[in-house]
Tab-separated table of C-alpha atoms in Angstrom:
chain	number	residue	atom	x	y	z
A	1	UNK	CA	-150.926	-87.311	-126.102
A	2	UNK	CA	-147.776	-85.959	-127.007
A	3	UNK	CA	-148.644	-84.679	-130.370
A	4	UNK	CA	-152.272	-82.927	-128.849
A	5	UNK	CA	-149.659	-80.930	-126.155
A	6	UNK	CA	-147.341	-80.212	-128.894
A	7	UNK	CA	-150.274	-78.698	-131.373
A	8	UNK	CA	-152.190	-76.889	-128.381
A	9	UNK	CA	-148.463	-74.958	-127.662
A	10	UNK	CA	-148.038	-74.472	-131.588
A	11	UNK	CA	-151.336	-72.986	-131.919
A	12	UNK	CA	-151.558	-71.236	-128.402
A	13	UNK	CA	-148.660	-69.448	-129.491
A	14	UNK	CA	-149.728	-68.543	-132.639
A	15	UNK	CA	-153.154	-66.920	-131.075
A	16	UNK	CA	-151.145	-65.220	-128.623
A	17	UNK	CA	-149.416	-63.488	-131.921
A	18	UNK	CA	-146.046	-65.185	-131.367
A	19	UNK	CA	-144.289	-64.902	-134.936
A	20	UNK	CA	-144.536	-68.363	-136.806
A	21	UNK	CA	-140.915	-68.963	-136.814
A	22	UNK	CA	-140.420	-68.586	-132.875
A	23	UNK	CA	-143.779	-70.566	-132.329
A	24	UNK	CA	-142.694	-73.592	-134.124
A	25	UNK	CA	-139.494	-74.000	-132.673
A	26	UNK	CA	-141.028	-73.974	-128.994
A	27	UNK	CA	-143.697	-76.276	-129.872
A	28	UNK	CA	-141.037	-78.328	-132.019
A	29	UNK	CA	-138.497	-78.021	-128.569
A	30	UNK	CA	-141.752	-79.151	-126.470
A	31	UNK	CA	-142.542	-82.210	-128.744
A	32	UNK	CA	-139.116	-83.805	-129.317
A	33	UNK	CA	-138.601	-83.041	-125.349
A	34	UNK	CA	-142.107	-85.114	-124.748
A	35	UNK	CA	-141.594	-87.936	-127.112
A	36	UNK	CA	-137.768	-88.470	-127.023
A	37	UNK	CA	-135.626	-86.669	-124.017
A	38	UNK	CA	-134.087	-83.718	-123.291
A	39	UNK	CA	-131.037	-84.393	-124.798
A	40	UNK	CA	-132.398	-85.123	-127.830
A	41	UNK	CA	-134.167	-81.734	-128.042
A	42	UNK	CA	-130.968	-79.498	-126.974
A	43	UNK	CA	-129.288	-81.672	-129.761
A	44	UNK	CA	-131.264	-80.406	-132.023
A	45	UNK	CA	-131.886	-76.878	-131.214
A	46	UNK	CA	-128.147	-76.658	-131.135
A	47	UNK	CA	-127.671	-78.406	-134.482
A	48	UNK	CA	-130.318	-77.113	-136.466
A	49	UNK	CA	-129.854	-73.371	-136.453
A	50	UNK	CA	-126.471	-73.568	-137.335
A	51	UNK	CA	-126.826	-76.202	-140.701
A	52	UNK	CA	-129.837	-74.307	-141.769
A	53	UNK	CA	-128.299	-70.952	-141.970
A	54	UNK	CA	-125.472	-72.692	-143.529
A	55	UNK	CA	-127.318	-73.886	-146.453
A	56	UNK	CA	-125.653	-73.057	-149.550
A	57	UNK	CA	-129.468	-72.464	-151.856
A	58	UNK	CA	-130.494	-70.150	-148.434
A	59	UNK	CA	-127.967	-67.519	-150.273
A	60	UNK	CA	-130.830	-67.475	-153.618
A	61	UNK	CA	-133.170	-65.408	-150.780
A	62	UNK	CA	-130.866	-62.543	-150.175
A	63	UNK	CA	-129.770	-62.616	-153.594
A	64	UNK	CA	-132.950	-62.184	-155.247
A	65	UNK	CA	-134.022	-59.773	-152.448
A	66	UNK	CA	-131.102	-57.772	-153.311
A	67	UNK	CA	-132.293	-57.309	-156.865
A	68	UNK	CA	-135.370	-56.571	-156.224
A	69	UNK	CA	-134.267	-53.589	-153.879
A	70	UNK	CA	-131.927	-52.083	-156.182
A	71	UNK	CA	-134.330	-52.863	-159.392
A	72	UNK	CA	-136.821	-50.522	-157.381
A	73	UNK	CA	-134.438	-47.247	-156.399
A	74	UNK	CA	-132.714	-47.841	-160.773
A	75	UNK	CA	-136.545	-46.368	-161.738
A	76	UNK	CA	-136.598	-48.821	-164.462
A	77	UNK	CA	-139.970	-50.509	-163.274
A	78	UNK	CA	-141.624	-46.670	-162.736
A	79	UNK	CA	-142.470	-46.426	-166.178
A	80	UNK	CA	-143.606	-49.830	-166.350
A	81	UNK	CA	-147.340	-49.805	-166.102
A	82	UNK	CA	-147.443	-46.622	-168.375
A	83	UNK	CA	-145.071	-49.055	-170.773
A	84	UNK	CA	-147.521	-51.398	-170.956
A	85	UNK	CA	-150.912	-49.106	-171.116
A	86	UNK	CA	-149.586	-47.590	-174.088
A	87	UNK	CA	-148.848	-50.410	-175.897
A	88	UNK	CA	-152.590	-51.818	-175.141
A	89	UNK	CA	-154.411	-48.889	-175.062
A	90	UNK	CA	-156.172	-49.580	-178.523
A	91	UNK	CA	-157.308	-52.919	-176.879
A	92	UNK	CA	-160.731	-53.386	-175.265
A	93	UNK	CA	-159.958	-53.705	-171.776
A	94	UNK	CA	-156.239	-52.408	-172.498
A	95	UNK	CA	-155.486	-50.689	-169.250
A	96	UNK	CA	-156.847	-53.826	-167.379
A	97	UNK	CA	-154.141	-55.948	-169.415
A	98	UNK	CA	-151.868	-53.674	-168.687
A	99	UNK	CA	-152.528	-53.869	-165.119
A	100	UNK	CA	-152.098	-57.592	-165.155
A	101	UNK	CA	-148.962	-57.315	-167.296
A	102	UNK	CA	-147.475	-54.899	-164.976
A	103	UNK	CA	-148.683	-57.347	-161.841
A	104	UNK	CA	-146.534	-59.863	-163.795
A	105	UNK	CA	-143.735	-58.151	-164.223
A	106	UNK	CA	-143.462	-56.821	-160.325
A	107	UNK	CA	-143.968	-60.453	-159.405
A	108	UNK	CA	-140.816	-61.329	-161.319
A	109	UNK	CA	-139.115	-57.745	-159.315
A	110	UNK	CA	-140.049	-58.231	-155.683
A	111	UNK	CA	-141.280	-61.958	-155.612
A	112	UNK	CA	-143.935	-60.516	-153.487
A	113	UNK	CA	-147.678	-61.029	-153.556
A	114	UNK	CA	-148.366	-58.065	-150.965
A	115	UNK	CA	-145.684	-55.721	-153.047
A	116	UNK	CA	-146.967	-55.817	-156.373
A	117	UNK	CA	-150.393	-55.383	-155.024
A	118	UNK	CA	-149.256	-52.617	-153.284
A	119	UNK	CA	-147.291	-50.722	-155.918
A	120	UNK	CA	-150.323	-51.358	-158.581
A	121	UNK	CA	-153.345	-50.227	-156.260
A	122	UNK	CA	-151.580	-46.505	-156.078
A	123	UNK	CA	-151.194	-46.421	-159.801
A	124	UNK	CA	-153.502	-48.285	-161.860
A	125	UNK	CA	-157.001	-47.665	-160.084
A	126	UNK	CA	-156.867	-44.252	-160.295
A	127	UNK	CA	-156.167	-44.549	-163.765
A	128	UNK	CA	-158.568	-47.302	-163.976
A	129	UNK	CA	-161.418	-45.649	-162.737
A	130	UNK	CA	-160.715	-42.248	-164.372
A	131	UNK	CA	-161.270	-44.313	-167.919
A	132	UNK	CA	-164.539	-45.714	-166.769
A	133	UNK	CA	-163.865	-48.944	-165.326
A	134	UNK	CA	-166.095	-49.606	-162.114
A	135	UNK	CA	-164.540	-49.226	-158.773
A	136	UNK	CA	-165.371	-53.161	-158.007
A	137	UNK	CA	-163.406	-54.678	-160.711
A	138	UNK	CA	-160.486	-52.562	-160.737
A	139	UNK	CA	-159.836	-53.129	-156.990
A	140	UNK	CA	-160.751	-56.815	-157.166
A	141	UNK	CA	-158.447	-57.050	-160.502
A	142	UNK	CA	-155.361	-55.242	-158.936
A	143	UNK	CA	-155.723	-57.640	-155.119
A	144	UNK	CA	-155.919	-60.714	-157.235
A	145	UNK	CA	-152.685	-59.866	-159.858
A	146	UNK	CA	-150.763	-59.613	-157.104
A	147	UNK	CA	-150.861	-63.390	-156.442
A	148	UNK	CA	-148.622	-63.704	-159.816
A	149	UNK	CA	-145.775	-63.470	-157.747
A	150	UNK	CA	-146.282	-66.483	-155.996
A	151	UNK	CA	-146.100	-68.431	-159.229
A	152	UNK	CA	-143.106	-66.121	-161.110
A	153	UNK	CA	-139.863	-66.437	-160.490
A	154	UNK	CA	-137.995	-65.030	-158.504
A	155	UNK	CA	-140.527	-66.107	-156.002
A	156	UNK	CA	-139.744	-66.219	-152.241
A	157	UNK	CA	-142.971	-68.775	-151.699
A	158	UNK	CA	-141.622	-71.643	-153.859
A	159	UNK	CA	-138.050	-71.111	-152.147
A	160	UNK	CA	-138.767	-71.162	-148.677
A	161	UNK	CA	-140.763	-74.692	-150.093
A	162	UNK	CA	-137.372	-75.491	-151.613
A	163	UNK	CA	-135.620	-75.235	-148.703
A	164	UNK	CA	-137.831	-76.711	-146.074
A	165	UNK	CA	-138.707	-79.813	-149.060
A	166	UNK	CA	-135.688	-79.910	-150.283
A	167	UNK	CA	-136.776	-80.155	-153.648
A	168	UNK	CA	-134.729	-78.638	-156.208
A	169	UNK	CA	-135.156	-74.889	-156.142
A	170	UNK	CA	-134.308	-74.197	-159.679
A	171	UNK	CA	-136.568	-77.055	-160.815
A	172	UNK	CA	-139.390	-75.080	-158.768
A	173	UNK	CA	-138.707	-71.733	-159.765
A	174	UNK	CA	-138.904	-72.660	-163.867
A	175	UNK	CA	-141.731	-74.820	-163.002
A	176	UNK	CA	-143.801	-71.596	-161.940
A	177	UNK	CA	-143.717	-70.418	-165.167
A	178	UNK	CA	-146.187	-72.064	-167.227
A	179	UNK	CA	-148.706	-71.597	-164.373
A	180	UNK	CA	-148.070	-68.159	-164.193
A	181	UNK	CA	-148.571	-67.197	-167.082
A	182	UNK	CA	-151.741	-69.071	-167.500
A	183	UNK	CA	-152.786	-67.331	-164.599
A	184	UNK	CA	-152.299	-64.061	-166.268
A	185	UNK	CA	-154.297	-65.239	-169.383
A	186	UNK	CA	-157.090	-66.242	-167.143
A	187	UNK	CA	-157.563	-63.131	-165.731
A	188	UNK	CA	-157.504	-61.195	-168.917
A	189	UNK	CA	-160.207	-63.248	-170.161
A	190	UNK	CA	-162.337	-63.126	-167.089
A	191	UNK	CA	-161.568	-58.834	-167.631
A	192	UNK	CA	-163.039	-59.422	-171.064
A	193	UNK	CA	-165.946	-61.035	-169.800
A	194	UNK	CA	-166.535	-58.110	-167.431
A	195	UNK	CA	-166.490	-55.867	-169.406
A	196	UNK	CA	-169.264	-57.087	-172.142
A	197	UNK	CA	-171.237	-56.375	-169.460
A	198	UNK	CA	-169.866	-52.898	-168.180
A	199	UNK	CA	-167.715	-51.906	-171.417
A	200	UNK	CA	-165.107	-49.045	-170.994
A	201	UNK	CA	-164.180	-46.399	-173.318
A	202	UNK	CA	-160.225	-47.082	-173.976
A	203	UNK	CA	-160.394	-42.758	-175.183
A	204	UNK	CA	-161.807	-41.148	-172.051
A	205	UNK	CA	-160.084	-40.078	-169.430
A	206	UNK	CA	-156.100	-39.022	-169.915
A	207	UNK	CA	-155.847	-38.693	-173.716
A	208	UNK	CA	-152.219	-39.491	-173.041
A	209	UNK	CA	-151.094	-41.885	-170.916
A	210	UNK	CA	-147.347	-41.667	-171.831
A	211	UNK	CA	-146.981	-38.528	-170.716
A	212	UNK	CA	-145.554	-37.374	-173.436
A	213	UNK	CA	-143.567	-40.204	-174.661
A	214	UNK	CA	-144.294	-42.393	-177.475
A	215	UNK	CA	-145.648	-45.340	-177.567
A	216	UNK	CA	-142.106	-47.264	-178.255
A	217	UNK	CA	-140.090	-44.744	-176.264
A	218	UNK	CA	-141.722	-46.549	-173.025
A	219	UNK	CA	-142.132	-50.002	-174.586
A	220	UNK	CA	-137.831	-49.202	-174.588
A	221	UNK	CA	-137.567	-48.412	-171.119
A	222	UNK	CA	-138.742	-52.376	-170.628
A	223	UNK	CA	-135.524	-53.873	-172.547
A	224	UNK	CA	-133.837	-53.777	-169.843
A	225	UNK	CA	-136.176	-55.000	-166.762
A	226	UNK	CA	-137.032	-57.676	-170.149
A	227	UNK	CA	-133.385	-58.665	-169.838
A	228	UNK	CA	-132.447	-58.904	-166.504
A	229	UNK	CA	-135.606	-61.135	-165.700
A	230	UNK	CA	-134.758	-63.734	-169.196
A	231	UNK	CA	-130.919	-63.409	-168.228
A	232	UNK	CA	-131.586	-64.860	-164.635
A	233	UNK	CA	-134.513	-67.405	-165.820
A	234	UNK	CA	-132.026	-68.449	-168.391
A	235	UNK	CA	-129.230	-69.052	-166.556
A	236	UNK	CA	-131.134	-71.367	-164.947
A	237	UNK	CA	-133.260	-73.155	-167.623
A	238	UNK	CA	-129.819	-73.938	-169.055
A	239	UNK	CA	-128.460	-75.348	-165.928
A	240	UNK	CA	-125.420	-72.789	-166.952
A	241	UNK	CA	-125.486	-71.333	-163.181
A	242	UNK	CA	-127.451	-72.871	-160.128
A	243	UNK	CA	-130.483	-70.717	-159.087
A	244	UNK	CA	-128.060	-69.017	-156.509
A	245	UNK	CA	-125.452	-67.308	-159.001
A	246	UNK	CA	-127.745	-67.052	-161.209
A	247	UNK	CA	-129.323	-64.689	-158.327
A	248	UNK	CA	-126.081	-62.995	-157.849
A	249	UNK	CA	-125.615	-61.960	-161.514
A	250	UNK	CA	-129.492	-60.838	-161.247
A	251	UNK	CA	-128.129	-58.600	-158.276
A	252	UNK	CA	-125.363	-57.415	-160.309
A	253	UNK	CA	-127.224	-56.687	-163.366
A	254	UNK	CA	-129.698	-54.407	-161.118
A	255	UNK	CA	-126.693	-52.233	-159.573
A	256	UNK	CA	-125.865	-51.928	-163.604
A	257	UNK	CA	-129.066	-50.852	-164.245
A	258	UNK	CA	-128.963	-48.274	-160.769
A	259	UNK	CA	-125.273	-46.741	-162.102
A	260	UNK	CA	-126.839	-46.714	-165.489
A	261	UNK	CA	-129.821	-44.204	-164.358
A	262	UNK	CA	-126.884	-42.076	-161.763
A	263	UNK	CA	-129.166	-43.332	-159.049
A	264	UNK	CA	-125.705	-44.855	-157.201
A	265	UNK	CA	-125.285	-43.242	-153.461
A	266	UNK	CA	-124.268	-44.869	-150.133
A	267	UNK	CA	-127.659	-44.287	-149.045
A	268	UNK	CA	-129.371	-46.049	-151.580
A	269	UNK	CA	-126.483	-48.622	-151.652
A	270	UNK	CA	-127.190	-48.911	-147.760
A	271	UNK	CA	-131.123	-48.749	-147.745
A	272	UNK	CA	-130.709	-51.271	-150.473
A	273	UNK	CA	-128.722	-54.074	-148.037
A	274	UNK	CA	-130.156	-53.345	-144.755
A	275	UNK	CA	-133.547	-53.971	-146.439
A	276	UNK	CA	-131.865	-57.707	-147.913
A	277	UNK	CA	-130.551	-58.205	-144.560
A	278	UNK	CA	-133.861	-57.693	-142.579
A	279	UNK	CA	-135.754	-59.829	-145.164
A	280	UNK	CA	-133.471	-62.170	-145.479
A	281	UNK	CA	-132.899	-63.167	-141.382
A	282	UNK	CA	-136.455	-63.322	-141.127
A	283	UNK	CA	-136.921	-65.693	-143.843
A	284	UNK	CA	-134.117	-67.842	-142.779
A	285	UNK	CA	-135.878	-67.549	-138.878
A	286	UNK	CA	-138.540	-69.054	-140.405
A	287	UNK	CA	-136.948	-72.073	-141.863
A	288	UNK	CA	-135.280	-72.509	-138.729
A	289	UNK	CA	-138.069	-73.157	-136.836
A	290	UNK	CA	-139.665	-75.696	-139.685
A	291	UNK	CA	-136.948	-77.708	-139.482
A	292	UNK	CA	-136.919	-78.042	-135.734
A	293	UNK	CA	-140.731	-78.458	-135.846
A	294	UNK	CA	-140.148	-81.278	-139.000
A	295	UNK	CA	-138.002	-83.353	-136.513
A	296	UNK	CA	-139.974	-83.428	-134.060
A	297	UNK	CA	-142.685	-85.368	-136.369
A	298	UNK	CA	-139.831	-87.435	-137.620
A	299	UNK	CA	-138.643	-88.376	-134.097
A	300	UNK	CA	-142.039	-88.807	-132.832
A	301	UNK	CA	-143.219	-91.054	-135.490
A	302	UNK	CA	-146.652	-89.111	-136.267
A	303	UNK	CA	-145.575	-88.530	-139.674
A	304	UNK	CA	-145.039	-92.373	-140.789
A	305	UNK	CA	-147.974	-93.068	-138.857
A	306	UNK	CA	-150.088	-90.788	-141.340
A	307	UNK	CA	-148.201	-91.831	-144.918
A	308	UNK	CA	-148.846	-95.937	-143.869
A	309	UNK	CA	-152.672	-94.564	-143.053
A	310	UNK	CA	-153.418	-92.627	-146.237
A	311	UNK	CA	-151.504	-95.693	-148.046
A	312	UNK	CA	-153.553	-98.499	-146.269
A	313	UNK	CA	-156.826	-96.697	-146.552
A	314	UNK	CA	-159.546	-97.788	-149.679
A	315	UNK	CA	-160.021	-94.132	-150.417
A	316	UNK	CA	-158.928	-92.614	-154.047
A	317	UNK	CA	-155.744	-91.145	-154.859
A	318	UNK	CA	-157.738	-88.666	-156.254
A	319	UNK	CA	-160.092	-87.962	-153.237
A	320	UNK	CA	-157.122	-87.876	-150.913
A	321	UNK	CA	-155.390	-85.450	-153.003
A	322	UNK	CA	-158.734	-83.375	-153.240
A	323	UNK	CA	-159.157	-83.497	-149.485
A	324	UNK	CA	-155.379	-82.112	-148.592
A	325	UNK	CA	-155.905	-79.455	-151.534
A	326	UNK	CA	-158.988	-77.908	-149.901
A	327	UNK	CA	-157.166	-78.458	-146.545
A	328	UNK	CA	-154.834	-75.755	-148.300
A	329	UNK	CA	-157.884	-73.422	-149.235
A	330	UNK	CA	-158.965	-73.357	-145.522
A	331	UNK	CA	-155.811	-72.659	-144.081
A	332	UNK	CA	-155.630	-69.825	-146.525
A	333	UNK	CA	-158.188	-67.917	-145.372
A	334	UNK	CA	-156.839	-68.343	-141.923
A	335	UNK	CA	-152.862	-67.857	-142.572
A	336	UNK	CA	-150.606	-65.969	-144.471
A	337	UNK	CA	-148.684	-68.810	-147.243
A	338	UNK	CA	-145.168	-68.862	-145.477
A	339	UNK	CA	-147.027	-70.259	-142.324
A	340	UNK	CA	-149.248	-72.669	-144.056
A	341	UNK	CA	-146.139	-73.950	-145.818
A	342	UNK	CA	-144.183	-74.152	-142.699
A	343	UNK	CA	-146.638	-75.980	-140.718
A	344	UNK	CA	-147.538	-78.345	-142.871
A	345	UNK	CA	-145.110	-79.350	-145.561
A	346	UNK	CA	-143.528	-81.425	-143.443
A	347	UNK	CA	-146.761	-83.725	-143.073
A	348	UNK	CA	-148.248	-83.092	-146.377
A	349	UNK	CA	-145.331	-83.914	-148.623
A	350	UNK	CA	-144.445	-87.173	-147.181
A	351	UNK	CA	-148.380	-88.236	-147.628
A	352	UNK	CA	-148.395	-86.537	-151.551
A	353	UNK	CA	-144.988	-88.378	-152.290
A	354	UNK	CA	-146.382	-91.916	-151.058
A	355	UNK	CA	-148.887	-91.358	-153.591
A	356	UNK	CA	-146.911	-91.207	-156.261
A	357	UNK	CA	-146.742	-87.355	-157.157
A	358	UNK	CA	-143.872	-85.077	-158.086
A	359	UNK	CA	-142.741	-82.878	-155.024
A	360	UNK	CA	-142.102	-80.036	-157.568
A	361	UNK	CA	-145.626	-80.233	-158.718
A	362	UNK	CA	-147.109	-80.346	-155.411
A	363	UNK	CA	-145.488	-77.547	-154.271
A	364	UNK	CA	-146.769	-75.358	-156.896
A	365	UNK	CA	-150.400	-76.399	-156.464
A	366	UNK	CA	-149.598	-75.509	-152.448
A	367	UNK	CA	-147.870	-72.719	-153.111
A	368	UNK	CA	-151.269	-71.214	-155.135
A	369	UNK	CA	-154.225	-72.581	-153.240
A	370	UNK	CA	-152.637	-70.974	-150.465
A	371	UNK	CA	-152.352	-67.957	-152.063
A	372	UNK	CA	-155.871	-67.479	-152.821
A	373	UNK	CA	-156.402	-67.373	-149.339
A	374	UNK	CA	-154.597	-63.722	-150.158
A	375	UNK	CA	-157.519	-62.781	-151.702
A	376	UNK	CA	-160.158	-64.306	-149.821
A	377	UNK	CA	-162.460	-63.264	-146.523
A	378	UNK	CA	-162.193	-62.821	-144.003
A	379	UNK	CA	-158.435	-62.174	-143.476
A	380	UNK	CA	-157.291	-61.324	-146.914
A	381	UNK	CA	-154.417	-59.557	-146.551
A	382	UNK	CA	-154.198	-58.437	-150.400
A	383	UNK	CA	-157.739	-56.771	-150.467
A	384	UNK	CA	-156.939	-55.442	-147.010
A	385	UNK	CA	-153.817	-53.631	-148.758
A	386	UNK	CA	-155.829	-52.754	-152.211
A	387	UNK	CA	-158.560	-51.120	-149.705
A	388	UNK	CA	-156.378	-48.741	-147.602
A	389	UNK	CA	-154.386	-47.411	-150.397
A	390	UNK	CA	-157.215	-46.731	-152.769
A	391	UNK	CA	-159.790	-45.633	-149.793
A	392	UNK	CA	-162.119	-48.391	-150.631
A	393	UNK	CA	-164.621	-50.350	-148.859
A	394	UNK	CA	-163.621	-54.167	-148.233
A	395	UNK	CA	-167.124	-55.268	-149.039
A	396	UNK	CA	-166.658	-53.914	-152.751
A	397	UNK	CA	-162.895	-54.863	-152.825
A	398	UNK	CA	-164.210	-58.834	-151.421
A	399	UNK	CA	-167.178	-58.588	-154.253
A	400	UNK	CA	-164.857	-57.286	-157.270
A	401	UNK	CA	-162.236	-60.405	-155.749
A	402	UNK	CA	-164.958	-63.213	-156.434
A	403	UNK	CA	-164.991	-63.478	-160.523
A	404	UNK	CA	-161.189	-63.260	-160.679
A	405	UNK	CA	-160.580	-66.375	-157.961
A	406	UNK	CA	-162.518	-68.111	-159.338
A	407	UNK	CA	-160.870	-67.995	-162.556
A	408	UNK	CA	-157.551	-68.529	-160.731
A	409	UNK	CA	-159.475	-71.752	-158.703
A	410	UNK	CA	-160.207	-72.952	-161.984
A	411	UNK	CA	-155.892	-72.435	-163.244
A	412	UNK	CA	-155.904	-74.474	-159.568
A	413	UNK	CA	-157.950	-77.352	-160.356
A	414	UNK	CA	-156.508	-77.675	-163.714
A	415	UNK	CA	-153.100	-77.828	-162.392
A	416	UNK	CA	-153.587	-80.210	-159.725
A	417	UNK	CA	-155.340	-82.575	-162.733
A	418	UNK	CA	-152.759	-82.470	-165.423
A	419	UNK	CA	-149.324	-82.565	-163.185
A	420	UNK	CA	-147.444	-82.419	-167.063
A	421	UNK	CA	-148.470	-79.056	-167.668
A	422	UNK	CA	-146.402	-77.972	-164.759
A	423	UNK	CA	-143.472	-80.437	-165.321
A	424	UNK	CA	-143.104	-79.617	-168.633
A	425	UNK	CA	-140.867	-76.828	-168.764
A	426	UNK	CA	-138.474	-78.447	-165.437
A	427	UNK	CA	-138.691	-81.652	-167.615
A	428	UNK	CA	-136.687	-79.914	-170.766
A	429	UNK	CA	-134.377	-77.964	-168.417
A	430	UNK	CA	-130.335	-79.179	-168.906
């Protein structure tokens, strides 16, 4: 009874348009309130807030943020797509590599699906189009590339998992590596594949793309985005820094890179920190309200009572895992992937640990089937985004989606059946 009053106020709130993080600290208030006491529920809420803000890793968010911001006003990643189109333009299907290339390498800026699609739909369909590509698959390429930055670090996705988890955020952040970029390859081949069928002519259009730099005149203008994003993932790999001052010298490096391009002002230097700050409180908001929500299920019991369920029942490790996995689909077409992770890490994990498999793991393969959801109907907020800024219908955005999620279902289901390929890289870490 308790638990049906607490989910009908989580989800009432939720279709009232309450934000996620004030939703699931009522309805985790509500619950400890039914199943414990009052006093028990004021302990918390008065606990909570404070040790959660508190937490030392919570600084990686504002750190990488930071970064991000002031990687954006330096210029440095404005000449990126043209960077990489130049470099590939001999290639069949070059400026679609490009465009998944420069995806990438956003993801590892901002850390944010939404962003990079975003920032790619204004430049690379009009270019894509004007060299022949249809309007379908250069819409439906640029909404899907944008889920990259769920996967590369610095990722915001696999930290807020971190934190609420409390698996080891560096750990998770090298572990989306691998993934990601097997992502990227299986997006470049499902491009090929296209475009056997609908081939482009890499010389039409712009006979120029550099705009009047050469070829390794833009491929320079990468060194230094090249080295900022290998100096943080380094420090890291290396266990030299933890993922938090390795965030901080990521931060630093950026402001470098600002003075180098005499893009310094107070403004930007303001823009650049009120931006962090905004991000980062309602991040932290967020995590708040997990946590309060998490003890409620702890208090209340419901969460043992599913882990000694799943572990008593005859069904397959392998079914189980299937069913939560597709549970993660659904959800994605409903919810954005910081709400899906916040509502139900706290259940899932316990169930996926009793079973025997690495938290790190898991929270990759929930971390992308939730993303997918980005892309897919009816509430995908990445073709939503590609549509409006390149004036597109959704229908031909949703139908130029399909071929490229499926390719990144298939990265999914590989994942989720050979864990080692996504421990592998945390597994050689110092």
């Amino acid at each position: 009874m308790t638990l049906t009053v607490t989910l009908v106020v989580l989800f009432g709130l939720l279709a009232m348009r309450v934000p996620v993080a004030l939703a699931t600290s009522i309805a985790g208030f509500m619950g400890l309130w039914l199943s414990a006491d009052l006093a028990t529920a004021m302990s918390v809420i008065g606990t909570v807030p404070m040790s959660q803000a508190a937490t030392y890793d919570l600084l990686t968010i504002p750190m990488f943020i930071l970064m991000a911001e002031l990687v954006i006003v330096s210029g440095f990643a404005d000449d990126l797509f043209d960077a990489l189109n130049a470099l590939f333009r001999r290639v069949r299907g070059g400026l679609g590599i490009a465009t998944v290339g420069a995806g990438a390498g956003f993801a590892a800026i901002s850390g944010s699906s939404v962003g990079s699609a975003a920032s790619l739909a204004g430049t690379a369909v009009p270019q894509m189009i004007r060299k022949g590509y249809s309007r379908r698959v250069s819409t439906g390429l640029v909404a899907v590339v944008g889920t990259l930055a769920i996967l590369i670090p610095p990722s915001n996705g696999l930290i807020i998992y971190g934190l609420i988890s409390q698996a080891p955020i560096a750990d998770l952040l090298i572990a989306g590596i691998l993934p990601g970029i097997m992502t990227a390859v299986a997006l470049v081949i499902t491009l090929q594949i296209l475009l056997i069928k609908s081939p482009v002519d890499n010389t039409s259009g712009d006979e120029d793309p550099a705009n009047g730099k050469s070829r390794w005149q833009l491929a320079a203008t990468m060194i230094p985005l090249l080295f900022l994003f290998l100096m943080v993932t380094g420090l890291v790999f290396t266990g030299v820094s933890t993922p938090v001052e390795a965030a901080a010298v990521g931060a630093f490096g950026a402001l470098l890179l600002v003075i180098w391009n005499r893009r310094l002002s107070f403004r930007v230097l303001r823009d650049a920190l009120f931006g962090t700050a905004r991000v980062t409180a309602m991040i932290t908001f967020i995590i708040i309200g997990a946590k309060i929500f998490g003890h409620y299920f702890t208090v209340s019991g419901v969460t043992q009572s599913i882990v000694t369920g799943v572990s008593e029942s005859a069904l397959p490790t392998g079914l189980i895992l299937a069913a939560i996995i597709l549970v993660y689909l659904i959800l994605g077409l409903l919810m954005d992937q910081t709400a899906i992770v916040v509502l139900t890490v706290p259940i899932t994990l316990p169930i996926v640990e009793g079973l025997g498999y690495d938290p790190i793991w898991f929270g990759i393969v929930v971390t992308l089937a939730a993303e997918i959801g980005l892309v897919s109907p009816p509430f995908g907020l990445n073709v939503f985004v590609v549509a409006k800024y390149t004036k597109t219908k959704l229908k031909e955005v949703f139908l130029g989606v399909a071929p490229f999620a499926i390719a990144v279902l298939f990265v999914l289901i590989l994942l989720a059946s050979i864990p080692a390929i996504t421990l592998w890289l945390p597994g050689l870490m110092s």
